[in-house]
Amino acid sequence: MDAVRLIGATRTALAQARAVHDIVTEAWQTQALAGAVGGHLAVHGPFEARAAAGSLSEAGARASGALRHTLRAGAIRAGQLTEVRDPWGALAGLCGLLGEVGIALVGVACSSGEDAMYWQCIEAIDAADETSDRVRWLQRRLASREREGGAA
């Protein structure tokens, strides 16, 4: 499945999530998806952007480790990624989705009466922020490549 479709599916799932556990799960789903997109671009993307894509892959994989403990492997949406037809669209979609995840997690953290849930949300917010930084770095690498005359 294409990255843009998976990002859309994750955005929809986050918007429909009502329970705290579901919101946190979608935050980690987003991290796993960012890692998968980064991994795909690290292998198949433009040479000049592969290191930045690898960095995104590492950040997403590291952060999504919590998801593996929450879901069975087949339920990790990122495992369905087969292609990234539109790298710009995928990266823009990831940036937007990571922002939405951050907002949702702030809401959960602020309303949580449990210390453990609060700190889990703070950890997930930090992970989303780091991943957003990596997505923007990758976007800059692709933009630089285009300015230098390469096609993305």
PDB file of C-alpha atoms in Angstrom:
ATOM      1  CA  MET A   1       0.000   0.000   0.000  1.00  0.00           C
ATOM      2  CA  ASP A   2       1.208   3.516  -0.758  1.00  0.00           C
ATOM      3  CA  ALA A   3       2.467   5.763   2.063  1.00  0.00           C
ATOM      4  CA  VAL A   4      -0.044   8.533   1.395  1.00  0.00           C
ATOM      5  CA  ARG A   5      -2.947   6.081   1.784  1.00  0.00           C
ATOM      6  CA  LEU A   6      -1.500   4.699   5.014  1.00  0.00           C
ATOM      7  CA  ILE A   7      -1.015   8.205   6.382  1.00  0.00           C
ATOM      8  CA  GLY A   8      -4.655   8.939   5.558  1.00  0.00           C
ATOM      9  CA  ALA A   9      -5.794   5.747   7.281  1.00  0.00           C
ATOM     10  CA  THR A  10      -3.759   6.621  10.360  1.00  0.00           C
ATOM     11  CA  ARG A  11      -5.106  10.186  10.389  1.00  0.00           C
ATOM     12  CA  THR A  12      -8.660   8.792  10.254  1.00  0.00           C
ATOM     13  CA  ALA A  13      -7.956   6.297  13.036  1.00  0.00           C
ATOM     14  CA  LEU A  14      -6.501   9.063  15.229  1.00  0.00           C
ATOM     15  CA  ALA A  15      -9.509  11.304  14.591  1.00  0.00           C
ATOM     16  CA  GLN A  16     -11.873   8.474  15.539  1.00  0.00           C
ATOM     17  CA  ALA A  17      -9.917   7.422  18.639  1.00  0.00           C
ATOM     18  CA  ARG A  18     -11.829   8.256  21.788  1.00  0.00           C
ATOM     19  CA  ALA A  19     -10.227   6.104  24.474  1.00  0.00           C
ATOM     20  CA  VAL A  20      -6.862   7.132  25.896  1.00  0.00           C
ATOM     21  CA  HIS A  21      -5.323   3.778  24.971  1.00  0.00           C
ATOM     22  CA  ASP A  22      -6.484   4.198  21.357  1.00  0.00           C
ATOM     23  CA  ILE A  23      -5.005   7.698  21.065  1.00  0.00           C
ATOM     24  CA  VAL A  24      -1.664   6.523  22.446  1.00  0.00           C
ATOM     25  CA  THR A  25      -1.742   3.505  20.129  1.00  0.00           C
ATOM     26  CA  GLU A  26      -2.304   5.762  17.116  1.00  0.00           C
ATOM     27  CA  ALA A  27       0.627   7.914  18.219  1.00  0.00           C
ATOM     28  CA  TRP A  28       2.859   4.856  18.100  1.00  0.00           C
ATOM     29  CA  GLN A  29       1.257   3.743  14.808  1.00  0.00           C
ATOM     30  CA  THR A  30       2.338   7.120  13.408  1.00  0.00           C
ATOM     31  CA  GLN A  31       5.887   6.579  14.642  1.00  0.00           C
ATOM     32  CA  ALA A  32       6.013   3.145  13.044  1.00  0.00           C
ATOM     33  CA  LEU A  33       4.730   4.597   9.785  1.00  0.00           C
ATOM     34  CA  ALA A  34       7.357   7.354   9.829  1.00  0.00           C
ATOM     35  CA  GLY A  35      10.005   4.690  10.348  1.00  0.00           C
ATOM     36  CA  ALA A  36       8.677   2.625   7.462  1.00  0.00           C
ATOM     37  CA  VAL A  37       8.567   5.616   5.097  1.00  0.00           C
ATOM     38  CA  GLY A  38      12.095   6.559   6.121  1.00  0.00           C
ATOM     39  CA  GLY A  39      13.282   2.999   5.597  1.00  0.00           C
ATOM     40  CA  HIS A  40      11.723   2.830   2.165  1.00  0.00           C
ATOM     41  CA  LEU A  41      13.279   6.135   1.087  1.00  0.00           C
ATOM     42  CA  ALA A  42      16.637   5.111   2.540  1.00  0.00           C
ATOM     43  CA  VAL A  43      16.674   2.191   0.104  1.00  0.00           C
ATOM     44  CA  HIS A  44      14.717   3.513  -2.877  1.00  0.00           C
ATOM     45  CA  GLY A  45      14.951   7.301  -2.556  1.00  0.00           C
ATOM     46  CA  PRO A  46      17.401   9.705  -4.136  1.00  0.00           C
ATOM     47  CA  PHE A  47      20.990   9.004  -3.168  1.00  0.00           C
ATOM     48  CA  GLU A  48      21.479  12.473  -1.638  1.00  0.00           C
ATOM     49  CA  ALA A  49      18.568  11.956   0.733  1.00  0.00           C
ATOM     50  CA  ARG A  50      19.270   8.386   1.829  1.00  0.00           C
ATOM     51  CA  ALA A  51      21.205   9.266   5.002  1.00  0.00           C
ATOM     52  CA  ALA A  52      18.431  11.609   6.165  1.00  0.00           C
ATOM     53  CA  ALA A  53      15.846   8.940   5.311  1.00  0.00           C
ATOM     54  CA  GLY A  54      17.827   6.388   7.318  1.00  0.00           C
ATOM     55  CA  SER A  55      17.821   8.771  10.269  1.00  0.00           C
ATOM     56  CA  LEU A  56      14.032   9.076  10.003  1.00  0.00           C
ATOM     57  CA  SER A  57      13.748   5.300   9.840  1.00  0.00           C
ATOM     58  CA  GLU A  58      15.822   4.912  13.007  1.00  0.00           C
ATOM     59  CA  ALA A  59      13.814   7.544  14.903  1.00  0.00           C
ATOM     60  CA  GLY A  60      10.507   5.976  13.915  1.00  0.00           C
ATOM     61  CA  ALA A  61      11.649   2.444  14.685  1.00  0.00           C
ATOM     62  CA  ARG A  62      13.093   3.424  18.056  1.00  0.00           C
ATOM     63  CA  ALA A  63       9.970   5.316  19.064  1.00  0.00           C
ATOM     64  CA  SER A  64       7.531   2.706  17.828  1.00  0.00           C
ATOM     65  CA  GLY A  65       9.003  -0.003  20.034  1.00  0.00           C
ATOM     66  CA  ALA A  66       6.186   0.645  22.492  1.00  0.00           C
ATOM     67  CA  LEU A  67       3.702  -0.281  19.781  1.00  0.00           C
ATOM     68  CA  ARG A  68       5.100  -3.791  19.508  1.00  0.00           C
ATOM     69  CA  HIS A  69       4.255  -4.351  23.154  1.00  0.00           C
ATOM     70  CA  THR A  70       0.726  -3.027  22.652  1.00  0.00           C
ATOM     71  CA  LEU A  71      -0.341  -4.747  19.429  1.00  0.00           C
ATOM     72  CA  ARG A  72       0.212  -8.011  17.720  1.00  0.00           C
ATOM     73  CA  ALA A  73       2.545  -7.678  14.728  1.00  0.00           C
ATOM     74  CA  GLY A  74      -0.206  -7.933  12.102  1.00  0.00           C
ATOM     75  CA  ALA A  75      -1.986  -4.904  13.528  1.00  0.00           C
ATOM     76  CA  ILE A  76       0.930  -2.544  12.914  1.00  0.00           C
ATOM     77  CA  ARG A  77      -0.323  -0.498   9.962  1.00  0.00           C
ATOM     78  CA  ALA A  78       3.182   0.401   8.751  1.00  0.00           C
ATOM     79  CA  GLY A  79       3.765  -3.235   7.861  1.00  0.00           C
ATOM     80  CA  GLN A  80       1.451  -2.709   4.882  1.00  0.00           C
ATOM     81  CA  LEU A  81       3.756  -0.123   3.267  1.00  0.00           C
ATOM     82  CA  THR A  82       4.892  -1.272  -0.169  1.00  0.00           C
ATOM     83  CA  GLU A  83       5.712   2.004  -1.926  1.00  0.00           C
ATOM     84  CA  VAL A  84       6.216   5.727  -1.574  1.00  0.00           C
ATOM     85  CA  ARG A  85       4.975   7.081  -4.910  1.00  0.00           C
ATOM     86  CA  ASP A  86       4.967  10.696  -3.791  1.00  0.00           C
ATOM     87  CA  PRO A  87       7.819  11.396  -1.343  1.00  0.00           C
ATOM     88  CA  TRP A  88       6.827  15.066  -0.962  1.00  0.00           C
ATOM     89  CA  GLY A  89       3.202  14.182  -0.296  1.00  0.00           C
ATOM     90  CA  ALA A  90       4.175  11.452   2.144  1.00  0.00           C
ATOM     91  CA  LEU A  91       6.564  13.689   4.075  1.00  0.00           C
ATOM     92  CA  ALA A  92       4.081  16.580   4.187  1.00  0.00           C
ATOM     93  CA  GLY A  93       1.391  14.177   5.353  1.00  0.00           C
ATOM     94  CA  LEU A  94       3.681  12.775   8.034  1.00  0.00           C
ATOM     95  CA  CYS A  95       4.500  16.281   9.298  1.00  0.00           C
ATOM     96  CA  GLY A  96       0.820  17.109   9.579  1.00  0.00           C
ATOM     97  CA  LEU A  97      -0.036  13.799  11.204  1.00  0.00           C
ATOM     98  CA  LEU A  98       2.801  14.114  13.729  1.00  0.00           C
ATOM     99  CA  GLY A  99       1.462  17.559  14.660  1.00  0.00           C
ATOM    100  CA  GLU A 100      -2.027  16.126  15.139  1.00  0.00           C
ATOM    101  CA  VAL A 101      -0.575  13.336  17.263  1.00  0.00           C
ATOM    102  CA  GLY A 102       1.196  15.877  19.460  1.00  0.00           C
ATOM    103  CA  ILE A 103      -2.007  17.846  20.002  1.00  0.00           C
ATOM    104  CA  ALA A 104      -3.976  14.702  20.826  1.00  0.00           C
ATOM    105  CA  LEU A 105      -1.313  13.554  23.277  1.00  0.00           C
ATOM    106  CA  VAL A 106      -1.206  16.925  25.045  1.00  0.00           C
ATOM    107  CA  GLY A 107      -4.950  16.594  25.568  1.00  0.00           C
ATOM    108  CA  VAL A 108      -4.556  13.107  26.992  1.00  0.00           C
ATOM    109  CA  ALA A 109      -1.639  14.129  29.228  1.00  0.00           C
ATOM    110  CA  CYS A 110      -3.529  17.140  30.586  1.00  0.00           C
ATOM    111  CA  SER A 111      -6.640  15.132  31.370  1.00  0.00           C
ATOM    112  CA  SER A 112      -4.885  12.054  32.708  1.00  0.00           C
ATOM    113  CA  GLY A 113      -5.124  11.457  36.411  1.00  0.00           C
ATOM    114  CA  GLU A 114      -2.474   8.754  36.303  1.00  0.00           C
ATOM    115  CA  ASP A 115       1.225   9.498  36.533  1.00  0.00           C
ATOM    116  CA  ALA A 116       2.133   6.530  34.340  1.00  0.00           C
ATOM    117  CA  MET A 117      -0.167   7.647  31.525  1.00  0.00           C
ATOM    118  CA  TYR A 118       1.023  11.237  31.810  1.00  0.00           C
ATOM    119  CA  TRP A 119       4.663  10.197  31.418  1.00  0.00           C
ATOM    120  CA  GLN A 120       3.831   7.806  28.583  1.00  0.00           C
ATOM    121  CA  CYS A 121       2.212  10.739  26.767  1.00  0.00           C
ATOM    122  CA  ILE A 122       5.204  12.984  27.436  1.00  0.00           C
ATOM    123  CA  GLU A 123       7.504  10.287  26.016  1.00  0.00           C
ATOM    124  CA  ALA A 124       5.289   9.965  22.946  1.00  0.00           C
ATOM    125  CA  ILE A 125       5.185  13.762  22.475  1.00  0.00           C
ATOM    126  CA  ASP A 126       8.987  13.899  22.608  1.00  0.00           C
ATOM    127  CA  ALA A 127       9.205  11.051  20.093  1.00  0.00           C
ATOM    128  CA  ALA A 128       6.770  12.784  17.725  1.00  0.00           C
ATOM    129  CA  ASP A 129       8.764  16.007  18.004  1.00  0.00           C
ATOM    130  CA  GLU A 130      12.051  14.246  17.226  1.00  0.00           C
ATOM    131  CA  THR A 131      10.475  12.428  14.295  1.00  0.00           C
ATOM    132  CA  SER A 132       9.027  15.703  12.956  1.00  0.00           C
ATOM    133  CA  ASP A 133      12.524  17.181  13.040  1.00  0.00           C
ATOM    134  CA  ARG A 134      13.818  14.240  11.011  1.00  0.00           C
ATOM    135  CA  VAL A 135      10.991  14.550   8.477  1.00  0.00           C
ATOM    136  CA  ARG A 136      11.762  18.250   7.999  1.00  0.00           C
ATOM    137  CA  TRP A 137      15.476  17.465   7.597  1.00  0.00           C
ATOM    138  CA  LEU A 138      14.616  14.943   4.899  1.00  0.00           C
ATOM    139  CA  GLN A 139      12.377  17.507   3.192  1.00  0.00           C
ATOM    140  CA  ARG A 140      15.279  19.987   3.184  1.00  0.00           C
ATOM    141  CA  ARG A 141      17.578  17.359   1.637  1.00  0.00           C
ATOM    142  CA  LEU A 142      15.045  16.696  -1.127  1.00  0.00           C
ATOM    143  CA  ALA A 143      14.551  20.418  -1.714  1.00  0.00           C
ATOM    144  CA  SER A 144      18.304  20.947  -1.889  1.00  0.00           C
ATOM    145  CA  ARG A 145      18.556  18.143  -4.424  1.00  0.00           C
ATOM    146  CA  GLU A 146      15.857  19.752  -6.570  1.00  0.00           C
ATOM    147  CA  ARG A 147      17.557  23.161  -6.418  1.00  0.00           C
ATOM    148  CA  GLU A 148      20.798  21.521  -7.558  1.00  0.00           C
ATOM    149  CA  GLY A 149      19.027  20.129 -10.613  1.00  0.00           C
ATOM    150  CA  GLY A 150      18.088  16.565  -9.562  1.00  0.00           C
ATOM    151  CA  ALA A 151      14.550  15.234  -9.758  1.00  0.00           C
ATOM    152  CA  ALA A 152      13.049  13.997  -6.508  1.00  0.00           C
TER     153      ALA A 152
END
